[in-house]
Amino acid sequence: MKLITVELQNFRQYRKKQEIKFSTDSTKNFTAIEGPNGAGKSTLLAAICWCLYGEETETSSKYENDNKVGLVNEQLLKELPIGEPTIVRVKVTLGDNSP
């Protein structure tokens, strides 16, 4: 079973809908995630854990609070009118070479 895609919507640094595609090639079956501090590498791991297990990794504990507002993209939260709902979503697609 391979990780094929992770789709994030308004999850922390990932504003709006973002999709990350992982390699499923049988000879080039490695995907590297790299970037500067704060780019979202650990957030990607936290999102996958949240989607699959309903809880985040220990490295993401600094964002936690009683009502889990820490999951929502901060900029989006600042721009939302008071009382307006928004969507925070993580979708993980698994499979062999296709979903």
Tab-separated table of N, CA and C in Angstrom:
chain	number	residue	atom	x	y	z
A	1	MET	N	0.852	-1.173	0.000
A	1	MET	CA	0.000	0.000	0.000
A	1	MET	C	0.896	1.233	0.000
A	2	LYS	N	0.642	2.136	-0.924
A	2	LYS	CA	1.452	3.344	-1.061
A	2	LYS	C	0.602	4.591	-0.840
A	3	LEU	N	1.264	5.631	-0.410
A	3	LEU	CA	0.657	6.949	-0.318
A	3	LEU	C	0.668	7.528	-1.732
A	4	ILE	N	-0.501	7.815	-2.281
A	4	ILE	CA	-0.579	8.331	-3.651
A	4	ILE	C	-0.720	9.850	-3.653
A	5	THR	N	-1.680	10.357	-2.914
A	5	THR	CA	-1.852	11.815	-2.817
A	5	THR	C	-2.303	12.191	-1.406
A	6	VAL	N	-2.018	13.427	-1.052
A	6	VAL	CA	-2.572	14.045	0.152
A	6	VAL	C	-3.145	15.378	-0.298
A	7	GLU	N	-4.407	15.566	-0.035
A	7	GLU	CA	-5.080	16.818	-0.393
A	7	GLU	C	-5.419	17.544	0.895
A	8	LEU	N	-4.985	18.783	0.992
A	8	LEU	CA	-5.223	19.594	2.190
A	8	LEU	C	-6.040	20.816	1.812
A	9	GLN	N	-6.948	21.180	2.681
A	9	GLN	CA	-7.742	22.389	2.457
A	9	GLN	C	-7.817	23.164	3.760
A	10	ASN	N	-7.187	24.337	3.778
A	10	ASN	CA	-7.199	25.254	4.918
A	10	ASN	C	-6.613	24.641	6.195
A	11	PHE	N	-5.699	23.702	6.049
A	11	PHE	CA	-5.055	23.066	7.194
A	11	PHE	C	-3.747	23.792	7.462
A	12	ARG	N	-3.715	24.586	8.521
A	12	ARG	CA	-2.545	25.370	8.928
A	12	ARG	C	-1.945	26.177	7.783
A	13	GLN	N	-0.688	25.882	7.368
A	13	GLN	CA	-0.051	26.685	6.319
A	13	GLN	C	-0.694	26.482	4.947
A	14	TYR	N	-1.428	25.397	4.771
A	14	TYR	CA	-1.990	25.058	3.464
A	14	TYR	C	-3.346	25.718	3.282
A	15	ARG	N	-3.332	26.875	2.640
A	15	ARG	CA	-4.565	27.620	2.422
A	15	ARG	C	-5.237	27.168	1.142
A	16	LYS	N	-6.530	27.214	1.134
A	16	LYS	CA	-7.348	26.736	0.025
A	16	LYS	C	-7.039	25.266	-0.210
A	17	LYS	N	-7.234	24.777	-1.418
A	17	LYS	CA	-7.020	23.364	-1.690
A	17	LYS	C	-5.637	23.151	-2.306
A	18	GLN	N	-4.850	22.294	-1.685
A	18	GLN	CA	-3.504	21.959	-2.152
A	18	GLN	C	-3.417	20.440	-2.278
A	19	GLU	N	-2.780	19.953	-3.333
A	19	GLU	CA	-2.611	18.510	-3.503
A	19	GLU	C	-1.133	18.180	-3.660
A	20	ILE	N	-0.693	17.181	-2.907
A	20	ILE	CA	0.683	16.710	-2.992
A	20	ILE	C	0.635	15.303	-3.555
A	21	LYS	N	1.337	15.084	-4.667
A	21	LYS	CA	1.360	13.774	-5.317
A	21	LYS	C	2.675	13.084	-5.002
A	22	PHE	N	2.584	11.822	-4.621
A	22	PHE	CA	3.747	11.028	-4.290
A	22	PHE	C	4.070	10.083	-5.440
A	23	SER	N	5.331	9.724	-5.564
A	23	SER	CA	5.765	8.837	-6.629
A	23	SER	C	5.188	7.435	-6.433
A	24	THR	N	4.649	6.865	-7.511
A	24	THR	CA	4.174	5.482	-7.489
A	24	THR	C	4.931	4.645	-8.522
A	25	ASP	N	5.925	5.237	-9.148
A	25	ASP	CA	6.744	4.546	-10.141
A	25	ASP	C	7.500	3.403	-9.472
A	26	SER	N	7.559	2.236	-10.120
A	26	SER	CA	8.198	1.073	-9.487
A	26	SER	C	9.718	1.216	-9.393
A	27	THR	N	10.335	2.022	-10.246
A	27	THR	CA	11.791	2.200	-10.171
A	27	THR	C	12.188	3.502	-9.486
A	28	LYS	N	11.352	4.505	-9.571
A	28	LYS	CA	11.614	5.793	-8.901
A	28	LYS	C	10.529	5.996	-7.840
A	29	ASN	N	10.572	5.153	-6.815
A	29	ASN	CA	9.490	5.123	-5.835
A	29	ASN	C	9.812	5.891	-4.564
A	30	PHE	N	10.408	7.041	-4.704
A	30	PHE	CA	10.813	7.852	-3.560
A	30	PHE	C	10.362	9.290	-3.800
A	31	THR	N	9.748	9.889	-2.811
A	31	THR	CA	9.353	11.295	-2.889
A	31	THR	C	10.028	12.034	-1.751
A	32	ALA	N	10.765	13.072	-2.054
A	32	ALA	CA	11.435	13.891	-1.038
A	32	ALA	C	10.587	15.131	-0.753
A	33	ILE	N	10.435	15.422	0.514
A	33	ILE	CA	9.738	16.635	0.944
A	33	ILE	C	10.799	17.535	1.569
A	34	GLU	N	11.049	18.681	0.938
A	34	GLU	CA	12.078	19.583	1.456
A	34	GLU	C	11.598	21.014	1.385
A	35	GLY	N	12.168	21.832	2.246
A	35	GLY	CA	11.811	23.239	2.266
A	35	GLY	C	12.357	23.894	3.517
A	36	PRO	N	12.300	25.218	3.561
A	36	PRO	CA	12.816	25.942	4.732
A	36	PRO	C	11.906	25.737	5.944
A	37	ASN	N	12.406	26.135	7.110
A	37	ASN	CA	11.600	26.075	8.331
A	37	ASN	C	10.302	26.852	8.119
A	38	GLY	N	9.208	26.275	8.572
A	38	GLY	CA	7.910	26.936	8.464
A	38	GLY	C	7.205	26.716	7.141
A	39	ALA	N	7.777	25.936	6.240
A	39	ALA	CA	7.176	25.724	4.921
A	39	ALA	C	6.014	24.738	4.951
A	40	GLY	N	5.962	23.865	5.970
A	40	GLY	CA	4.844	22.930	6.072
A	40	GLY	C	5.218	21.461	6.025
A	41	LYS	N	6.486	21.124	6.178
A	41	LYS	CA	6.910	19.720	6.138
A	41	LYS	C	6.321	18.938	7.313
A	42	SER	N	6.490	19.432	8.510
A	42	SER	CA	5.931	18.767	9.692
A	42	SER	C	4.412	18.843	9.694
A	43	THR	N	3.876	19.917	9.158
A	43	THR	CA	2.425	20.062	9.060
A	43	THR	C	1.839	18.999	8.141
A	44	LEU	N	2.560	18.648	7.084
A	44	LEU	CA	2.101	17.586	6.189
A	44	LEU	C	1.989	16.270	6.953
A	45	LEU	N	2.991	15.937	7.757
A	45	LEU	CA	2.941	14.729	8.579
A	45	LEU	C	1.789	14.799	9.575
A	46	ALA	N	1.607	15.938	10.216
A	46	ALA	CA	0.516	16.116	11.174
A	46	ALA	C	-0.839	15.930	10.490
A	47	ALA	N	-0.967	16.437	9.267
A	47	ALA	CA	-2.222	16.319	8.519
A	47	ALA	C	-2.530	14.862	8.195
A	48	ILE	N	-1.519	14.109	7.791
A	48	ILE	CA	-1.716	12.691	7.476
A	48	ILE	C	-2.143	11.940	8.737
A	49	CYS	N	-1.474	12.193	9.849
A	49	CYS	CA	-1.836	11.540	11.117
A	49	CYS	C	-3.248	11.918	11.542
A	50	TRP	N	-3.594	13.183	11.405
A	50	TRP	CA	-4.927	13.659	11.781
A	50	TRP	C	-5.991	12.972	10.936
A	51	CYS	N	-5.725	12.828	9.637
A	51	CYS	CA	-6.679	12.196	8.733
A	51	CYS	C	-6.850	10.713	9.048
A	52	LEU	N	-5.756	10.002	9.246
A	52	LEU	CA	-5.808	8.554	9.439
A	52	LEU	C	-6.180	8.129	10.859
A	53	TYR	N	-5.757	8.904	11.862
A	53	TYR	CA	-5.923	8.473	13.246
A	53	TYR	C	-6.756	9.413	14.114
A	54	GLY	N	-7.146	10.566	13.584
A	54	GLY	CA	-7.960	11.497	14.356
A	54	GLY	C	-7.190	12.304	15.374
A	55	GLU	N	-5.876	12.180	15.364
A	55	GLU	CA	-5.041	12.989	16.253
A	55	GLU	C	-3.748	13.318	15.526
A	56	GLU	N	-3.088	14.348	16.020
A	56	GLU	CA	-1.877	14.816	15.359
A	56	GLU	C	-0.627	14.221	15.996
A	57	THR	N	0.500	14.521	15.404
A	57	THR	CA	1.770	14.062	15.937
A	57	THR	C	2.156	14.898	17.154
A	58	GLU	N	3.093	14.398	17.928
A	58	GLU	CA	3.564	15.147	19.098
A	58	GLU	C	4.230	16.450	18.702
A	59	THR	N	4.847	16.502	17.524
A	59	THR	CA	5.520	17.730	17.089
A	59	THR	C	4.535	18.855	16.828
A	60	SER	N	3.263	18.526	16.666
A	60	SER	CA	2.278	19.567	16.387
A	60	SER	C	1.548	20.026	17.643
A	61	SER	N	1.983	19.556	18.830
A	61	SER	CA	1.279	19.888	20.066
A	61	SER	C	1.290	21.382	20.375
A	62	LYS	N	2.254	22.121	19.834
A	62	LYS	CA	2.299	23.561	20.102
A	62	LYS	C	1.100	24.298	19.510
A	63	TYR	N	0.372	23.676	18.558
A	63	TYR	CA	-0.783	24.308	17.936
A	63	TYR	C	-2.091	23.972	18.646
A	64	GLU	N	-2.057	22.992	19.527
A	64	GLU	CA	-3.292	22.510	20.122
A	64	GLU	C	-3.864	23.493	21.135
A	65	ASN	N	-5.169	23.528	21.163
A	65	ASN	CA	-5.896	24.222	22.221
A	65	ASN	C	-7.232	23.511	22.397
A	66	ASP	N	-8.043	23.949	23.320
A	66	ASP	CA	-9.269	23.218	23.656
A	66	ASP	C	-10.240	23.066	22.495
A	67	ASN	N	-10.342	24.043	21.601
A	67	ASN	CA	-11.326	23.945	20.527
A	67	ASN	C	-10.705	23.676	19.159
A	68	LYS	N	-9.441	23.340	19.092
A	68	LYS	CA	-8.758	22.931	17.865
A	68	LYS	C	-8.767	23.999	16.769
A	69	VAL	N	-8.905	25.265	17.121
A	69	VAL	CA	-8.833	26.336	16.135
A	69	VAL	C	-7.462	26.327	15.469
A	70	GLY	N	-6.457	25.758	16.151
A	70	GLY	CA	-5.116	25.695	15.609
A	70	GLY	C	-5.003	24.918	14.303
A	71	LEU	N	-6.019	24.164	13.914
A	71	LEU	CA	-5.994	23.432	12.652
A	71	LEU	C	-6.282	24.336	11.458
A	72	VAL	N	-7.014	25.417	11.681
A	72	VAL	CA	-7.454	26.288	10.591
A	72	VAL	C	-6.337	27.240	10.181
A	73	ASN	N	-6.202	27.463	8.894
A	73	ASN	CA	-5.231	28.421	8.372
A	73	ASN	C	-5.472	29.773	9.041
A	74	GLU	N	-4.437	30.313	9.680
A	74	GLU	CA	-4.579	31.550	10.463
A	74	GLU	C	-5.019	32.741	9.619
A	75	GLN	N	-4.470	32.895	8.439
A	75	GLN	CA	-4.837	34.028	7.580
A	75	GLN	C	-6.304	33.961	7.185
A	76	LEU	N	-6.768	32.758	6.837
A	76	LEU	CA	-8.181	32.571	6.493
A	76	LEU	C	-9.061	32.918	7.682
A	77	LEU	N	-8.660	32.472	8.850
A	77	LEU	CA	-9.426	32.730	10.063
A	77	LEU	C	-9.558	34.228	10.330
A	78	LYS	N	-8.503	34.987	10.073
A	78	LYS	CA	-8.533	36.440	10.273
A	78	LYS	C	-9.477	37.123	9.287
A	79	GLU	N	-9.598	36.571	8.078
A	79	GLU	CA	-10.411	37.191	7.031
A	79	GLU	C	-11.881	36.783	7.073
A	80	LEU	N	-12.206	35.704	7.777
A	80	LEU	CA	-13.589	35.233	7.837
A	80	LEU	C	-14.453	36.177	8.654
A	81	PRO	N	-15.645	36.487	8.174
A	81	PRO	CA	-16.579	37.245	9.010
A	81	PRO	C	-16.936	36.427	10.255
A	82	ILE	N	-17.218	37.099	11.347
A	82	ILE	CA	-17.553	36.427	12.605
A	82	ILE	C	-18.761	35.518	12.388
A	83	GLY	N	-18.626	34.290	12.844
A	83	GLY	CA	-19.712	33.314	12.742
A	83	GLY	C	-19.777	32.559	11.424
A	84	GLU	N	-18.978	32.954	10.453
A	84	GLU	CA	-18.992	32.274	9.148
A	84	GLU	C	-18.194	30.970	9.231
A	85	PRO	N	-18.784	29.872	8.771
A	85	PRO	CA	-18.062	28.598	8.826
A	85	PRO	C	-17.024	28.483	7.706
A	86	THR	N	-16.075	27.599	7.906
A	86	THR	CA	-15.109	27.286	6.862
A	86	THR	C	-14.821	25.791	6.916
A	87	ILE	N	-14.108	25.295	5.947
A	87	ILE	CA	-13.791	23.873	5.861
A	87	ILE	C	-12.309	23.665	6.104
A	88	VAL	N	-11.995	22.719	6.972
A	88	VAL	CA	-10.630	22.233	7.158
A	88	VAL	C	-10.715	20.757	6.804
A	89	ARG	N	-9.929	20.353	5.791
A	89	ARG	CA	-10.073	18.989	5.300
A	89	ARG	C	-8.725	18.425	4.912
A	90	VAL	N	-8.549	17.132	5.177
A	90	VAL	CA	-7.373	16.398	4.725
A	90	VAL	C	-7.874	15.097	4.118
A	91	LYS	N	-7.466	14.823	2.898
A	91	LYS	CA	-7.860	13.592	2.208
A	91	LYS	C	-6.582	12.859	1.809
A	92	VAL	N	-6.453	11.616	2.254
A	92	VAL	CA	-5.290	10.788	1.928
A	92	VAL	C	-5.765	9.688	0.982
A	93	THR	N	-5.086	9.551	-0.156
A	93	THR	CA	-5.400	8.496	-1.111
A	93	THR	C	-4.289	7.457	-1.072
A	94	LEU	N	-4.692	6.206	-0.830
A	94	LEU	CA	-3.764	5.093	-0.767
A	94	LEU	C	-4.047	4.110	-1.897
A	95	GLY	N	-3.046	3.316	-2.263
A	95	GLY	CA	-3.243	2.291	-3.287
A	95	GLY	C	-1.913	1.646	-3.620
A	96	ASP	N	-1.895	0.847	-4.658
A	96	ASP	CA	-0.638	0.253	-5.116
A	96	ASP	C	0.025	1.189	-6.123
A	97	ASN	N	-0.479	1.245	-7.320
A	97	ASN	CA	0.033	2.208	-8.299
A	97	ASN	C	-1.036	3.198	-8.713
A	98	SER	N	-2.266	2.948	-8.274
A	98	SER	CA	-3.377	3.858	-8.515
A	98	SER	C	-4.341	3.714	-7.335
A	99	PRO	N	-5.210	4.687	-7.147
A	99	PRO	CA	-6.134	4.633	-5.989
A	99	PRO	C	-7.016	3.390	-5.994
